[in-house]
């Protein structure tokens, strides 16, 4: 019956009895509809098919292959709420922060990493908005929607964006994180780290480890070499 009614509407449009203006195209729902973590995690799987691709496809920007020793300064953008952040918002924040960092630090003067990944699938129950739609749609019956987009579920204290750079570009990195905050719902905090780069070692520990040899450079990170080892034949 529903297919027959829609076919009749399309036939009326082709004949000129109904205009295209009678139908209104629905835009994206505002972020407040999907902001809160209300349900269980719902990810793409063989049971949940037809999920649209994430809007953000690039998670590392800048001089990604820079050695760990080149960029000691680190700043984080930390979530202060338990919420869901859409992939559109993550992509918008990445673009805004990258533009600001390129302006203040240069193209090779920073390395930014997006730490939140959108895996949670949100659904939408699309409604017809046309002449005679009340006869076509079923209201809240069979209201389980179809996959619409993906979001990242974050908790209080989760890191959204991290930037490593030189100490001379400290103000530029903080400004980039401030501009990225405007693309997210809720509250975020800008945190200055005591660590050296993206490593887990404080600055004094990093310098000591590199001097004594129990830290070995490994790309943008360092490898810890245990000072305990196996017995050799000579020993």
PDB file of C-alpha atoms in Angstrom:
ATOM      1  CA  UNK A   1       0.000   0.000   0.000  1.00  0.00           C
ATOM      2  CA  UNK A   2       2.823   2.406   0.904  1.00  0.00           C
ATOM      3  CA  UNK A   3       4.659   1.692  -2.353  1.00  0.00           C
ATOM      4  CA  UNK A   4       1.466   2.315  -4.301  1.00  0.00           C
ATOM      5  CA  UNK A   5       0.878   5.678  -2.598  1.00  0.00           C
ATOM      6  CA  UNK A   6       4.459   6.836  -3.277  1.00  0.00           C
ATOM      7  CA  UNK A   7       4.161   5.704  -6.906  1.00  0.00           C
ATOM      8  CA  UNK A   8       0.985   7.772  -7.288  1.00  0.00           C
ATOM      9  CA  UNK A   9       2.735  10.863  -5.858  1.00  0.00           C
ATOM     10  CA  UNK A  10       5.656  10.464  -8.287  1.00  0.00           C
ATOM     11  CA  UNK A  11       3.211  10.047 -11.165  1.00  0.00           C
ATOM     12  CA  UNK A  12       1.402  13.266 -10.155  1.00  0.00           C
ATOM     13  CA  UNK A  13       4.732  15.149 -10.110  1.00  0.00           C
ATOM     14  CA  UNK A  14       5.592  13.935 -13.609  1.00  0.00           C
ATOM     15  CA  UNK A  15       2.155  14.948 -14.895  1.00  0.00           C
ATOM     16  CA  UNK A  16       2.432  18.391 -13.304  1.00  0.00           C
ATOM     17  CA  UNK A  17      -0.388  18.027 -10.776  1.00  0.00           C
ATOM     18  CA  UNK A  18       2.123  18.358  -7.908  1.00  0.00           C
ATOM     19  CA  UNK A  19       5.209  20.571  -7.893  1.00  0.00           C
ATOM     20  CA  UNK A  20       8.644  19.667  -6.550  1.00  0.00           C
ATOM     21  CA  UNK A  21       8.221  22.441  -3.964  1.00  0.00           C
ATOM     22  CA  UNK A  22       5.527  20.333  -2.303  1.00  0.00           C
ATOM     23  CA  UNK A  23       8.315  18.044  -1.007  1.00  0.00           C
ATOM     24  CA  UNK A  24      10.849  19.470   1.453  1.00  0.00           C
ATOM     25  CA  UNK A  25      14.325  17.961   1.818  1.00  0.00           C
ATOM     26  CA  UNK A  26      15.270  17.385   5.453  1.00  0.00           C
ATOM     27  CA  UNK A  27      18.744  18.573   6.491  1.00  0.00           C
ATOM     28  CA  UNK A  28      21.086  17.148   9.119  1.00  0.00           C
ATOM     29  CA  UNK A  29      19.745  16.917  12.616  1.00  0.00           C
ATOM     30  CA  UNK A  30      21.453  19.210  15.149  1.00  0.00           C
ATOM     31  CA  UNK A  31      24.111  17.715  17.392  1.00  0.00           C
ATOM     32  CA  UNK A  32      21.865  18.033  20.461  1.00  0.00           C
ATOM     33  CA  UNK A  33      19.845  15.067  19.142  1.00  0.00           C
ATOM     34  CA  UNK A  34      22.839  12.719  19.466  1.00  0.00           C
ATOM     35  CA  UNK A  35      24.972  14.432  22.097  1.00  0.00           C
ATOM     36  CA  UNK A  36      24.387  12.205  25.115  1.00  0.00           C
ATOM     37  CA  UNK A  37      25.538   8.588  25.627  1.00  0.00           C
ATOM     38  CA  UNK A  38      22.106   7.070  26.234  1.00  0.00           C
ATOM     39  CA  UNK A  39      22.379   3.601  24.708  1.00  0.00           C
ATOM     40  CA  UNK A  40      24.890   0.787  24.498  1.00  0.00           C
ATOM     41  CA  UNK A  41      27.758   1.017  21.991  1.00  0.00           C
ATOM     42  CA  UNK A  42      26.474   0.113  18.531  1.00  0.00           C
ATOM     43  CA  UNK A  43      29.264  -0.474  16.015  1.00  0.00           C
ATOM     44  CA  UNK A  44      29.484  -1.490  12.386  1.00  0.00           C
ATOM     45  CA  UNK A  45      29.333  -5.266  11.977  1.00  0.00           C
ATOM     46  CA  UNK A  46      27.910  -7.960   9.755  1.00  0.00           C
ATOM     47  CA  UNK A  47      24.571  -7.392  11.501  1.00  0.00           C
ATOM     48  CA  UNK A  48      24.686  -3.594  11.143  1.00  0.00           C
ATOM     49  CA  UNK A  49      25.338  -2.959   7.461  1.00  0.00           C
ATOM     50  CA  UNK A  50      25.051   0.091   5.233  1.00  0.00           C
ATOM     51  CA  UNK A  51      26.866   2.420   7.652  1.00  0.00           C
ATOM     52  CA  UNK A  52      28.067   5.661   5.992  1.00  0.00           C
ATOM     53  CA  UNK A  53      31.804   6.325   6.044  1.00  0.00           C
ATOM     54  CA  UNK A  54      33.253   8.598   8.689  1.00  0.00           C
ATOM     55  CA  UNK A  55      33.822  12.214   7.671  1.00  0.00           C
ATOM     56  CA  UNK A  56      37.290  12.227   9.220  1.00  0.00           C
ATOM     57  CA  UNK A  57      39.802  10.027   7.388  1.00  0.00           C
ATOM     58  CA  UNK A  58      43.112  11.671   8.419  1.00  0.00           C
ATOM     59  CA  UNK A  59      44.169  11.426  12.071  1.00  0.00           C
ATOM     60  CA  UNK A  60      47.820  12.563  11.899  1.00  0.00           C
ATOM     61  CA  UNK A  61      48.706  15.968  10.453  1.00  0.00           C
ATOM     62  CA  UNK A  62      51.972  17.859  10.124  1.00  0.00           C
ATOM     63  CA  UNK A  63      55.468  16.424  10.394  1.00  0.00           C
ATOM     64  CA  UNK A  64      54.462  12.925  11.426  1.00  0.00           C
ATOM     65  CA  UNK A  65      57.881  11.346  10.971  1.00  0.00           C
ATOM     66  CA  UNK A  66      59.727  13.912  13.105  1.00  0.00           C
ATOM     67  CA  UNK A  67      62.096  12.314  15.653  1.00  0.00           C
ATOM     68  CA  UNK A  68      61.039  12.383  19.253  1.00  0.00           C
ATOM     69  CA  UNK A  69      63.882  14.732  20.189  1.00  0.00           C
ATOM     70  CA  UNK A  70      62.676  17.478  17.799  1.00  0.00           C
ATOM     71  CA  UNK A  71      59.298  18.187  19.442  1.00  0.00           C
ATOM     72  CA  UNK A  72      59.487  18.208  23.256  1.00  0.00           C
ATOM     73  CA  UNK A  73      56.465  20.448  23.931  1.00  0.00           C
ATOM     74  CA  UNK A  74      53.008  18.801  24.130  1.00  0.00           C
ATOM     75  CA  UNK A  75      49.503  20.204  24.621  1.00  0.00           C
ATOM     76  CA  UNK A  76      46.261  18.210  24.857  1.00  0.00           C
ATOM     77  CA  UNK A  77      42.599  19.070  24.329  1.00  0.00           C
ATOM     78  CA  UNK A  78      40.742  17.093  27.015  1.00  0.00           C
ATOM     79  CA  UNK A  79      37.004  16.438  27.193  1.00  0.00           C
ATOM     80  CA  UNK A  80      35.271  17.651  30.356  1.00  0.00           C
ATOM     81  CA  UNK A  81      31.979  15.859  29.641  1.00  0.00           C
ATOM     82  CA  UNK A  82      30.658  12.376  28.933  1.00  0.00           C
ATOM     83  CA  UNK A  83      29.141  12.788  25.485  1.00  0.00           C
ATOM     84  CA  UNK A  84      29.166  11.768  21.831  1.00  0.00           C
ATOM     85  CA  UNK A  85      31.133  13.766  19.255  1.00  0.00           C
ATOM     86  CA  UNK A  86      30.229  13.380  15.584  1.00  0.00           C
ATOM     87  CA  UNK A  87      32.774  12.648  12.893  1.00  0.00           C
ATOM     88  CA  UNK A  88      31.773  15.963  11.270  1.00  0.00           C
ATOM     89  CA  UNK A  89      32.842  17.833  14.409  1.00  0.00           C
ATOM     90  CA  UNK A  90      36.150  15.950  14.577  1.00  0.00           C
ATOM     91  CA  UNK A  91      36.907  16.785  10.944  1.00  0.00           C
ATOM     92  CA  UNK A  92      35.967  20.447  11.443  1.00  0.00           C
ATOM     93  CA  UNK A  93      38.222  20.676  14.513  1.00  0.00           C
ATOM     94  CA  UNK A  94      41.103  19.031  12.637  1.00  0.00           C
ATOM     95  CA  UNK A  95      40.817  21.528   9.774  1.00  0.00           C
ATOM     96  CA  UNK A  96      40.600  24.544  12.093  1.00  0.00           C
ATOM     97  CA  UNK A  97      43.545  23.434  14.243  1.00  0.00           C
ATOM     98  CA  UNK A  98      45.678  22.497  11.241  1.00  0.00           C
ATOM     99  CA  UNK A  99      45.114  25.896   9.644  1.00  0.00           C
ATOM    100  CA  UNK A 100      46.100  27.718  12.838  1.00  0.00           C
ATOM    101  CA  UNK A 101      49.170  25.534  13.460  1.00  0.00           C
ATOM    102  CA  UNK A 102      50.370  25.998   9.884  1.00  0.00           C
ATOM    103  CA  UNK A 103      50.085  29.752  10.345  1.00  0.00           C
ATOM    104  CA  UNK A 104      51.972  29.975  13.658  1.00  0.00           C
ATOM    105  CA  UNK A 105      54.352  26.986  13.499  1.00  0.00           C
ATOM    106  CA  UNK A 106      54.889  26.388   9.790  1.00  0.00           C
ATOM    107  CA  UNK A 107      54.090  23.209   7.871  1.00  0.00           C
ATOM    108  CA  UNK A 108      57.037  21.310   9.366  1.00  0.00           C
ATOM    109  CA  UNK A 109      56.920  22.743  12.875  1.00  0.00           C
ATOM    110  CA  UNK A 110      54.313  20.517  14.535  1.00  0.00           C
ATOM    111  CA  UNK A 111      52.679  17.091  14.664  1.00  0.00           C
ATOM    112  CA  UNK A 112      48.964  16.907  15.522  1.00  0.00           C
ATOM    113  CA  UNK A 113      47.118  13.684  16.283  1.00  0.00           C
ATOM    114  CA  UNK A 114      43.343  13.184  16.607  1.00  0.00           C
ATOM    115  CA  UNK A 115      42.908  10.810  19.556  1.00  0.00           C
ATOM    116  CA  UNK A 116      39.125  10.218  19.428  1.00  0.00           C
ATOM    117  CA  UNK A 117      37.873   7.727  16.834  1.00  0.00           C
ATOM    118  CA  UNK A 118      34.204   7.546  15.758  1.00  0.00           C
ATOM    119  CA  UNK A 119      32.960   3.936  15.880  1.00  0.00           C
ATOM    120  CA  UNK A 120      29.479   4.288  17.395  1.00  0.00           C
ATOM    121  CA  UNK A 121      26.680   4.178  14.790  1.00  0.00           C
ATOM    122  CA  UNK A 122      23.663   6.455  15.259  1.00  0.00           C
ATOM    123  CA  UNK A 123      20.330   5.804  13.585  1.00  0.00           C
ATOM    124  CA  UNK A 124      17.584   7.993  12.134  1.00  0.00           C
ATOM    125  CA  UNK A 125      13.916   7.238  11.530  1.00  0.00           C
ATOM    126  CA  UNK A 126      13.286   9.310   8.428  1.00  0.00           C
ATOM    127  CA  UNK A 127       9.833  10.810   8.021  1.00  0.00           C
ATOM    128  CA  UNK A 128       8.178  11.943   4.805  1.00  0.00           C
ATOM    129  CA  UNK A 129       7.376  15.643   4.645  1.00  0.00           C
ATOM    130  CA  UNK A 130       5.181  16.060   1.602  1.00  0.00           C
ATOM    131  CA  UNK A 131       1.548  16.618   0.704  1.00  0.00           C
ATOM    132  CA  UNK A 132      -0.487  13.707   1.998  1.00  0.00           C
ATOM    133  CA  UNK A 133       2.402  12.332   4.044  1.00  0.00           C
ATOM    134  CA  UNK A 134       0.070  11.572   6.953  1.00  0.00           C
ATOM    135  CA  UNK A 135      -1.513   8.833   4.851  1.00  0.00           C
ATOM    136  CA  UNK A 136       1.858   7.334   3.891  1.00  0.00           C
ATOM    137  CA  UNK A 137       3.893   7.166   7.082  1.00  0.00           C
ATOM    138  CA  UNK A 138       3.193   5.075  10.158  1.00  0.00           C
ATOM    139  CA  UNK A 139       4.315   7.418  12.945  1.00  0.00           C
ATOM    140  CA  UNK A 140       6.149   5.664  15.766  1.00  0.00           C
ATOM    141  CA  UNK A 141       5.294   2.144  14.612  1.00  0.00           C
ATOM    142  CA  UNK A 142       8.377   0.249  13.410  1.00  0.00           C
ATOM    143  CA  UNK A 143      10.490   3.256  14.486  1.00  0.00           C
ATOM    144  CA  UNK A 144      13.857   1.445  14.521  1.00  0.00           C
ATOM    145  CA  UNK A 145      15.857   3.741  12.228  1.00  0.00           C
ATOM    146  CA  UNK A 146      18.539   3.167   9.626  1.00  0.00           C
ATOM    147  CA  UNK A 147      22.254   3.981  10.130  1.00  0.00           C
ATOM    148  CA  UNK A 148      22.845   7.702   9.622  1.00  0.00           C
ATOM    149  CA  UNK A 149      26.437   8.499  10.679  1.00  0.00           C
ATOM    150  CA  UNK A 150      29.127   7.628  13.221  1.00  0.00           C
ATOM    151  CA  UNK A 151      30.183   9.347  16.438  1.00  0.00           C
ATOM    152  CA  UNK A 152      32.931   9.000  19.046  1.00  0.00           C
ATOM    153  CA  UNK A 153      31.900   8.253  22.627  1.00  0.00           C
ATOM    154  CA  UNK A 154      34.155  10.128  25.074  1.00  0.00           C
ATOM    155  CA  UNK A 155      34.319  10.287  28.849  1.00  0.00           C
ATOM    156  CA  UNK A 156      35.525  12.961  31.248  1.00  0.00           C
ATOM    157  CA  UNK A 157      39.301  13.161  30.944  1.00  0.00           C
ATOM    158  CA  UNK A 158      39.572  11.575  27.494  1.00  0.00           C
ATOM    159  CA  UNK A 159      42.085  13.260  25.202  1.00  0.00           C
ATOM    160  CA  UNK A 160      40.541  14.505  21.946  1.00  0.00           C
ATOM    161  CA  UNK A 161      43.532  16.135  20.219  1.00  0.00           C
ATOM    162  CA  UNK A 162      47.268  16.131  21.002  1.00  0.00           C
ATOM    163  CA  UNK A 163      49.916  18.409  19.479  1.00  0.00           C
ATOM    164  CA  UNK A 164      53.685  18.166  19.868  1.00  0.00           C
ATOM    165  CA  UNK A 165      55.981  20.959  18.783  1.00  0.00           C
ATOM    166  CA  UNK A 166      58.909  23.098  19.916  1.00  0.00           C
ATOM    167  CA  UNK A 167      58.835  25.257  23.033  1.00  0.00           C
ATOM    168  CA  UNK A 168      59.034  28.412  20.929  1.00  0.00           C
ATOM    169  CA  UNK A 169      55.622  27.611  19.373  1.00  0.00           C
ATOM    170  CA  UNK A 170      53.832  27.177  22.702  1.00  0.00           C
ATOM    171  CA  UNK A 171      51.443  30.106  22.187  1.00  0.00           C
ATOM    172  CA  UNK A 172      50.513  28.983  18.661  1.00  0.00           C
ATOM    173  CA  UNK A 173      49.664  25.441  19.816  1.00  0.00           C
ATOM    174  CA  UNK A 174      47.460  26.737  22.627  1.00  0.00           C
ATOM    175  CA  UNK A 175      45.645  29.042  20.204  1.00  0.00           C
ATOM    176  CA  UNK A 176      45.036  26.135  17.811  1.00  0.00           C
ATOM    177  CA  UNK A 177      43.462  24.081  20.604  1.00  0.00           C
ATOM    178  CA  UNK A 178      41.317  27.056  21.615  1.00  0.00           C
ATOM    179  CA  UNK A 179      39.971  27.354  18.069  1.00  0.00           C
ATOM    180  CA  UNK A 180      39.333  23.612  17.869  1.00  0.00           C
ATOM    181  CA  UNK A 181      37.178  23.856  21.014  1.00  0.00           C
ATOM    182  CA  UNK A 182      34.568  25.863  19.095  1.00  0.00           C
ATOM    183  CA  UNK A 183      33.854  22.864  16.841  1.00  0.00           C
ATOM    184  CA  UNK A 184      32.871  20.547  19.712  1.00  0.00           C
ATOM    185  CA  UNK A 185      29.754  20.477  21.892  1.00  0.00           C
ATOM    186  CA  UNK A 186      30.150  20.567  25.654  1.00  0.00           C
ATOM    187  CA  UNK A 187      33.191  21.653  27.637  1.00  0.00           C
ATOM    188  CA  UNK A 188      36.863  20.963  26.952  1.00  0.00           C
ATOM    189  CA  UNK A 189      40.079  21.881  28.742  1.00  0.00           C
ATOM    190  CA  UNK A 190      43.491  22.729  27.321  1.00  0.00           C
ATOM    191  CA  UNK A 191      46.163  20.824  29.265  1.00  0.00           C
ATOM    192  CA  UNK A 192      49.920  21.446  29.060  1.00  0.00           C
ATOM    193  CA  UNK A 193      51.797  18.183  29.507  1.00  0.00           C
ATOM    194  CA  UNK A 194      54.979  17.588  31.497  1.00  0.00           C
ATOM    195  CA  UNK A 195      55.928  14.696  29.223  1.00  0.00           C
ATOM    196  CA  UNK A 196      58.506  14.817  26.447  1.00  0.00           C
ATOM    197  CA  UNK A 197      56.607  14.624  23.158  1.00  0.00           C
ATOM    198  CA  UNK A 198      54.172  11.745  22.840  1.00  0.00           C
ATOM    199  CA  UNK A 199      56.208   9.575  25.226  1.00  0.00           C
ATOM    200  CA  UNK A 200      55.210   8.571  28.764  1.00  0.00           C
ATOM    201  CA  UNK A 201      58.408   9.963  30.309  1.00  0.00           C
ATOM    202  CA  UNK A 202      58.766  13.336  32.006  1.00  0.00           C
ATOM    203  CA  UNK A 203      61.353  15.722  30.608  1.00  0.00           C
ATOM    204  CA  UNK A 204      63.987  15.082  33.262  1.00  0.00           C
ATOM    205  CA  UNK A 205      63.446  11.306  33.022  1.00  0.00           C
ATOM    206  CA  UNK A 206      63.702  11.456  29.228  1.00  0.00           C
ATOM    207  CA  UNK A 207      67.012  13.336  29.341  1.00  0.00           C
ATOM    208  CA  UNK A 208      68.370  10.957  31.977  1.00  0.00           C
ATOM    209  CA  UNK A 209      67.278   7.878  30.044  1.00  0.00           C
ATOM    210  CA  UNK A 210      68.810   9.089  26.796  1.00  0.00           C
ATOM    211  CA  UNK A 211      72.061   9.931  28.555  1.00  0.00           C
ATOM    212  CA  UNK A 212      72.295   6.588  30.375  1.00  0.00           C
ATOM    213  CA  UNK A 213      71.127   4.554  27.386  1.00  0.00           C
ATOM    214  CA  UNK A 214      67.972   2.917  28.798  1.00  0.00           C
ATOM    215  CA  UNK A 215      65.824   4.932  26.360  1.00  0.00           C
ATOM    216  CA  UNK A 216      66.318   4.399  22.622  1.00  0.00           C
ATOM    217  CA  UNK A 217      64.736   6.646  19.935  1.00  0.00           C
ATOM    218  CA  UNK A 218      62.031   4.905  17.894  1.00  0.00           C
ATOM    219  CA  UNK A 219      60.335   7.331  15.491  1.00  0.00           C
ATOM    220  CA  UNK A 220      57.965   9.675  17.300  1.00  0.00           C
ATOM    221  CA  UNK A 221      58.339   7.563  20.482  1.00  0.00           C
ATOM    222  CA  UNK A 222      61.130   5.913  22.462  1.00  0.00           C
ATOM    223  CA  UNK A 223      61.763   2.308  23.414  1.00  0.00           C
ATOM    224  CA  UNK A 224      62.580   1.356  26.995  1.00  0.00           C
ATOM    225  CA  UNK A 225      65.580  -0.963  27.318  1.00  0.00           C
ATOM    226  CA  UNK A 226      65.357  -2.980  30.502  1.00  0.00           C
ATOM    227  CA  UNK A 227      68.435  -2.840  32.686  1.00  0.00           C
ATOM    228  CA  UNK A 228      67.804  -6.465  33.676  1.00  0.00           C
ATOM    229  CA  UNK A 229      68.851  -9.118  31.183  1.00  0.00           C
ATOM    230  CA  UNK A 230      69.645 -12.782  30.695  1.00  0.00           C
ATOM    231  CA  UNK A 231      72.868 -14.348  31.867  1.00  0.00           C
ATOM    232  CA  UNK A 232      75.544 -14.808  29.218  1.00  0.00           C
ATOM    233  CA  UNK A 233      78.243 -17.460  29.097  1.00  0.00           C
ATOM    234  CA  UNK A 234      80.947 -14.999  30.069  1.00  0.00           C
ATOM    235  CA  UNK A 235      79.078 -14.027  33.206  1.00  0.00           C
TER     236      UNK A 235
END
